Amino acid sequence: MSGEVSRRIRKRHGLNNFTQRSSEQPQGAANGKEKDAPSCDLSTVQPSEDEEVERGALKRLSTMWSSFRAKLNRDQVKEPCQESLDSAPVGTTAREQRYMSGHYFFEYLVVVSLKKSKEGAYEPQITYQFPKRDGMVRFQREEEEKTLKAITLFCFPEGISWAPLTEYHSETFSFVLTEIDGSRRNGYCRRLLPHGKGARPPEAFCIISRLACFGLFSKIFDEVEKRHQISMAMIYPFMQSLREAAFPAPGNTVKIKSFVPDKGTEIISLTRPLDSWLEHVDFRTLFRCLTNEEVVLVFAAAAMERRIVFIAVELSTLSQVIHAVAALLYPFTWQHTFISIVPEILIDVVMAPTPYLLGVQKRLMDQVTDQTDLLVVDLSEDRKDTFLVQIGDEKSILPPKLQDEILQALRNRKEKSTVEELNSVVLEAFLPFFVKTVGHFDLYVTRNSRGQPGVFQSRAFYKAIKSKTTRHFVKKFLQTQMFDLFIQEVEQQPASPQQGIFHKKIVEYQEQKKKEKAKKRH
């Protein structure tokens, strides 16, 4: 894409100032230090129209123009949910600091309603917020207002094209808010028709949390919706109890007490999945929309960090599929633009030259399919073709033998699998691929006895691979930002036994190869 087109898009969405500053990221911002916040101040843009206010709010969400997480110095690598309590603004209470650290369920719940403007169009507005943030200093209040404005756009990405309805199918979806320092917050949204008579526009309940656990928050929405049927006042005590409860460890359960009229005190059990890396994912929608072969082609394109757009009618389909595709890359993490549902006013993001995973509603499809050098995947039930746009080499990205092994493992998938059963099949299909291609990485990280960071020997690493097709794939995969960040974290770690399911699978595979060699000798 030409520089002129890129400048035009940035100007249209008020992103020029943001783009420049993100490339000059100070060290403190990467570590979440509030003292460096002025270098990322977005309030310098002064929109003159309501539309520009909306677009300005989107600036804080996006890594769409540069993925600077992988550019951070090696001593700055940090998981979003491990944010230091030192980053809490002056004046926050100890409890607020704990909430900000990511150890509690959520930051706040909002209700977004469609209100009719003087011009007759329906505009999303926040009509309920819990908790109210009192005692904020000015810059904190301004930042929160920008976040809240952005939430309204993601709850109703269709913009103002609404009309009152008498029937509406309730749906649950999620989105991601990307901060200027690269950390991410998750938005969980349930959209439904409010109680009443006659035609009326839908409304959305939205929970913002540092935590990624879609299934858990879906259950929370069930409780919120049940209480909303009685009274909005019933939501407050439940959410207050939830907010004061600590987020459970993987596999553990937290019990929330809540009073409901005519039923008395109820105890709601919320259990966190044991496989925490899959707790934000439900693969059923992905495999309902795509065949095994199509899933593998999408996985291959994602592994090469290409530009991928998913098309669907339902928001829930978009958010579930895009999160599922990102999960297939485990133990690696997608580092580039990630927007599960692109608001209509941000549709020009498809023209960005950088890698992305985007979810776009089908009514906007014509604004996507005129692009080239990307993969456009139609998830609609009435589609004629799944891949509307292709580069053409997707079938040859993965080594043929390993690609066949993935497909063979996926054939163990049952027609009506539970979430746990399907997770197990997906794990056994895709994780061994990375074990067999890059699982020997630790053998090529040299460390000295003085405790300094290790150094990865990339050339020796891929030269050690005997298969020509596997070596060809790995040589390209080494150039991705997801592998770069992964290996940076490995270099920072001490030379000690690694934990986690990926490392467990590596050990199992290496032991299996030793046994096979021993058999051949005899």
PDB file of N, CA, C and O in Angstrom, residues 115 129 138 179 198 209 220 229 276 325 446 495:
ATOM      1  N   LYS A 115     -29.960   5.578  21.777  1.00  0.00           N
ATOM      2  CA  LYS A 115     -30.811   6.735  22.014  1.00  0.00           C
ATOM      3  C   LYS A 115     -30.999   7.512  20.705  1.00  0.00           C
ATOM      4  O   LYS A 115     -30.056   7.697  19.946  1.00  0.00           O
ATOM      5  N   GLN A 129     -23.518   2.464  34.674  1.00  0.00           N
ATOM      6  CA  GLN A 129     -22.114   2.111  34.877  1.00  0.00           C
ATOM      7  C   GLN A 129     -21.895   1.686  36.317  1.00  0.00           C
ATOM      8  O   GLN A 129     -22.310   2.362  37.249  1.00  0.00           O
ATOM      9  N   ARG A 138      -8.074  14.870  36.724  1.00  0.00           N
ATOM     10  CA  ARG A 138      -8.574  15.221  35.401  1.00  0.00           C
ATOM     11  C   ARG A 138      -8.129  14.251  34.314  1.00  0.00           C
ATOM     12  O   ARG A 138      -8.931  13.785  33.514  1.00  0.00           O
ATOM     13  N   GLU A 179      -4.150  -1.105  24.628  1.00  0.00           N
ATOM     14  CA  GLU A 179      -3.672   0.157  25.182  1.00  0.00           C
ATOM     15  C   GLU A 179      -2.434   0.641  24.434  1.00  0.00           C
ATOM     16  O   GLU A 179      -1.808  -0.101  23.684  1.00  0.00           O
ATOM     17  N   GLY A 198     -44.024  -3.280  22.372  1.00  0.00           N
ATOM     18  CA  GLY A 198     -43.860  -2.586  21.108  1.00  0.00           C
ATOM     19  C   GLY A 198     -42.434  -2.655  20.593  1.00  0.00           C
ATOM     20  O   GLY A 198     -41.555  -3.298  21.168  1.00  0.00           O
ATOM     21  N   SER A 209     -12.598  -6.317  31.433  1.00  0.00           N
ATOM     22  CA  SER A 209     -11.748  -7.041  32.370  1.00  0.00           C
ATOM     23  C   SER A 209     -10.369  -7.246  31.781  1.00  0.00           C
ATOM     24  O   SER A 209     -10.202  -7.335  30.562  1.00  0.00           O
ATOM     25  N   ILE A 220     -21.619 -15.290  33.765  1.00  0.00           N
ATOM     26  CA  ILE A 220     -21.903 -14.080  34.543  1.00  0.00           C
ATOM     27  C   ILE A 220     -23.020 -13.286  33.875  1.00  0.00           C
ATOM     28  O   ILE A 220     -23.929 -12.766  34.544  1.00  0.00           O
ATOM     29  N   GLN A 229     -34.196  -8.847  34.523  1.00  0.00           N
ATOM     30  CA  GLN A 229     -35.616  -9.101  34.300  1.00  0.00           C
ATOM     31  C   GLN A 229     -36.457  -8.693  35.504  1.00  0.00           C
ATOM     32  O   GLN A 229     -37.637  -8.380  35.373  1.00  0.00           O
ATOM     33  N   SER A 276      -5.897 -23.300  31.178  1.00  0.00           N
ATOM     34  CA  SER A 276      -6.105 -21.853  31.188  1.00  0.00           C
ATOM     35  C   SER A 276      -5.806 -21.202  29.845  1.00  0.00           C
ATOM     36  O   SER A 276      -6.374 -20.165  29.520  1.00  0.00           O
ATOM     37  N   VAL A 325      -8.857 -18.994  16.170  1.00  0.00           N
ATOM     38  CA  VAL A 325      -7.707 -19.015  15.257  1.00  0.00           C
ATOM     39  C   VAL A 325      -6.443 -18.563  15.978  1.00  0.00           C
ATOM     40  O   VAL A 325      -5.364 -19.158  15.815  1.00  0.00           O
ATOM     41  N   THR A 446      22.439 -20.182  24.098  1.00  0.00           N
ATOM     42  CA  THR A 446      23.693 -20.264  24.859  1.00  0.00           C
ATOM     43  C   THR A 446      23.639 -19.304  26.037  1.00  0.00           C
ATOM     44  O   THR A 446      23.227 -18.152  25.908  1.00  0.00           O
ATOM     45  N   ALA A 495      18.443 -20.820  33.098  1.00  0.00           N
ATOM     46  CA  ALA A 495      18.552 -22.170  32.532  1.00  0.00           C
ATOM     47  C   ALA A 495      18.038 -23.178  33.556  1.00  0.00           C
ATOM     48  O   ALA A 495      18.791 -23.793  34.299  1.00  0.00           O
TER      49      ALA A 495
END
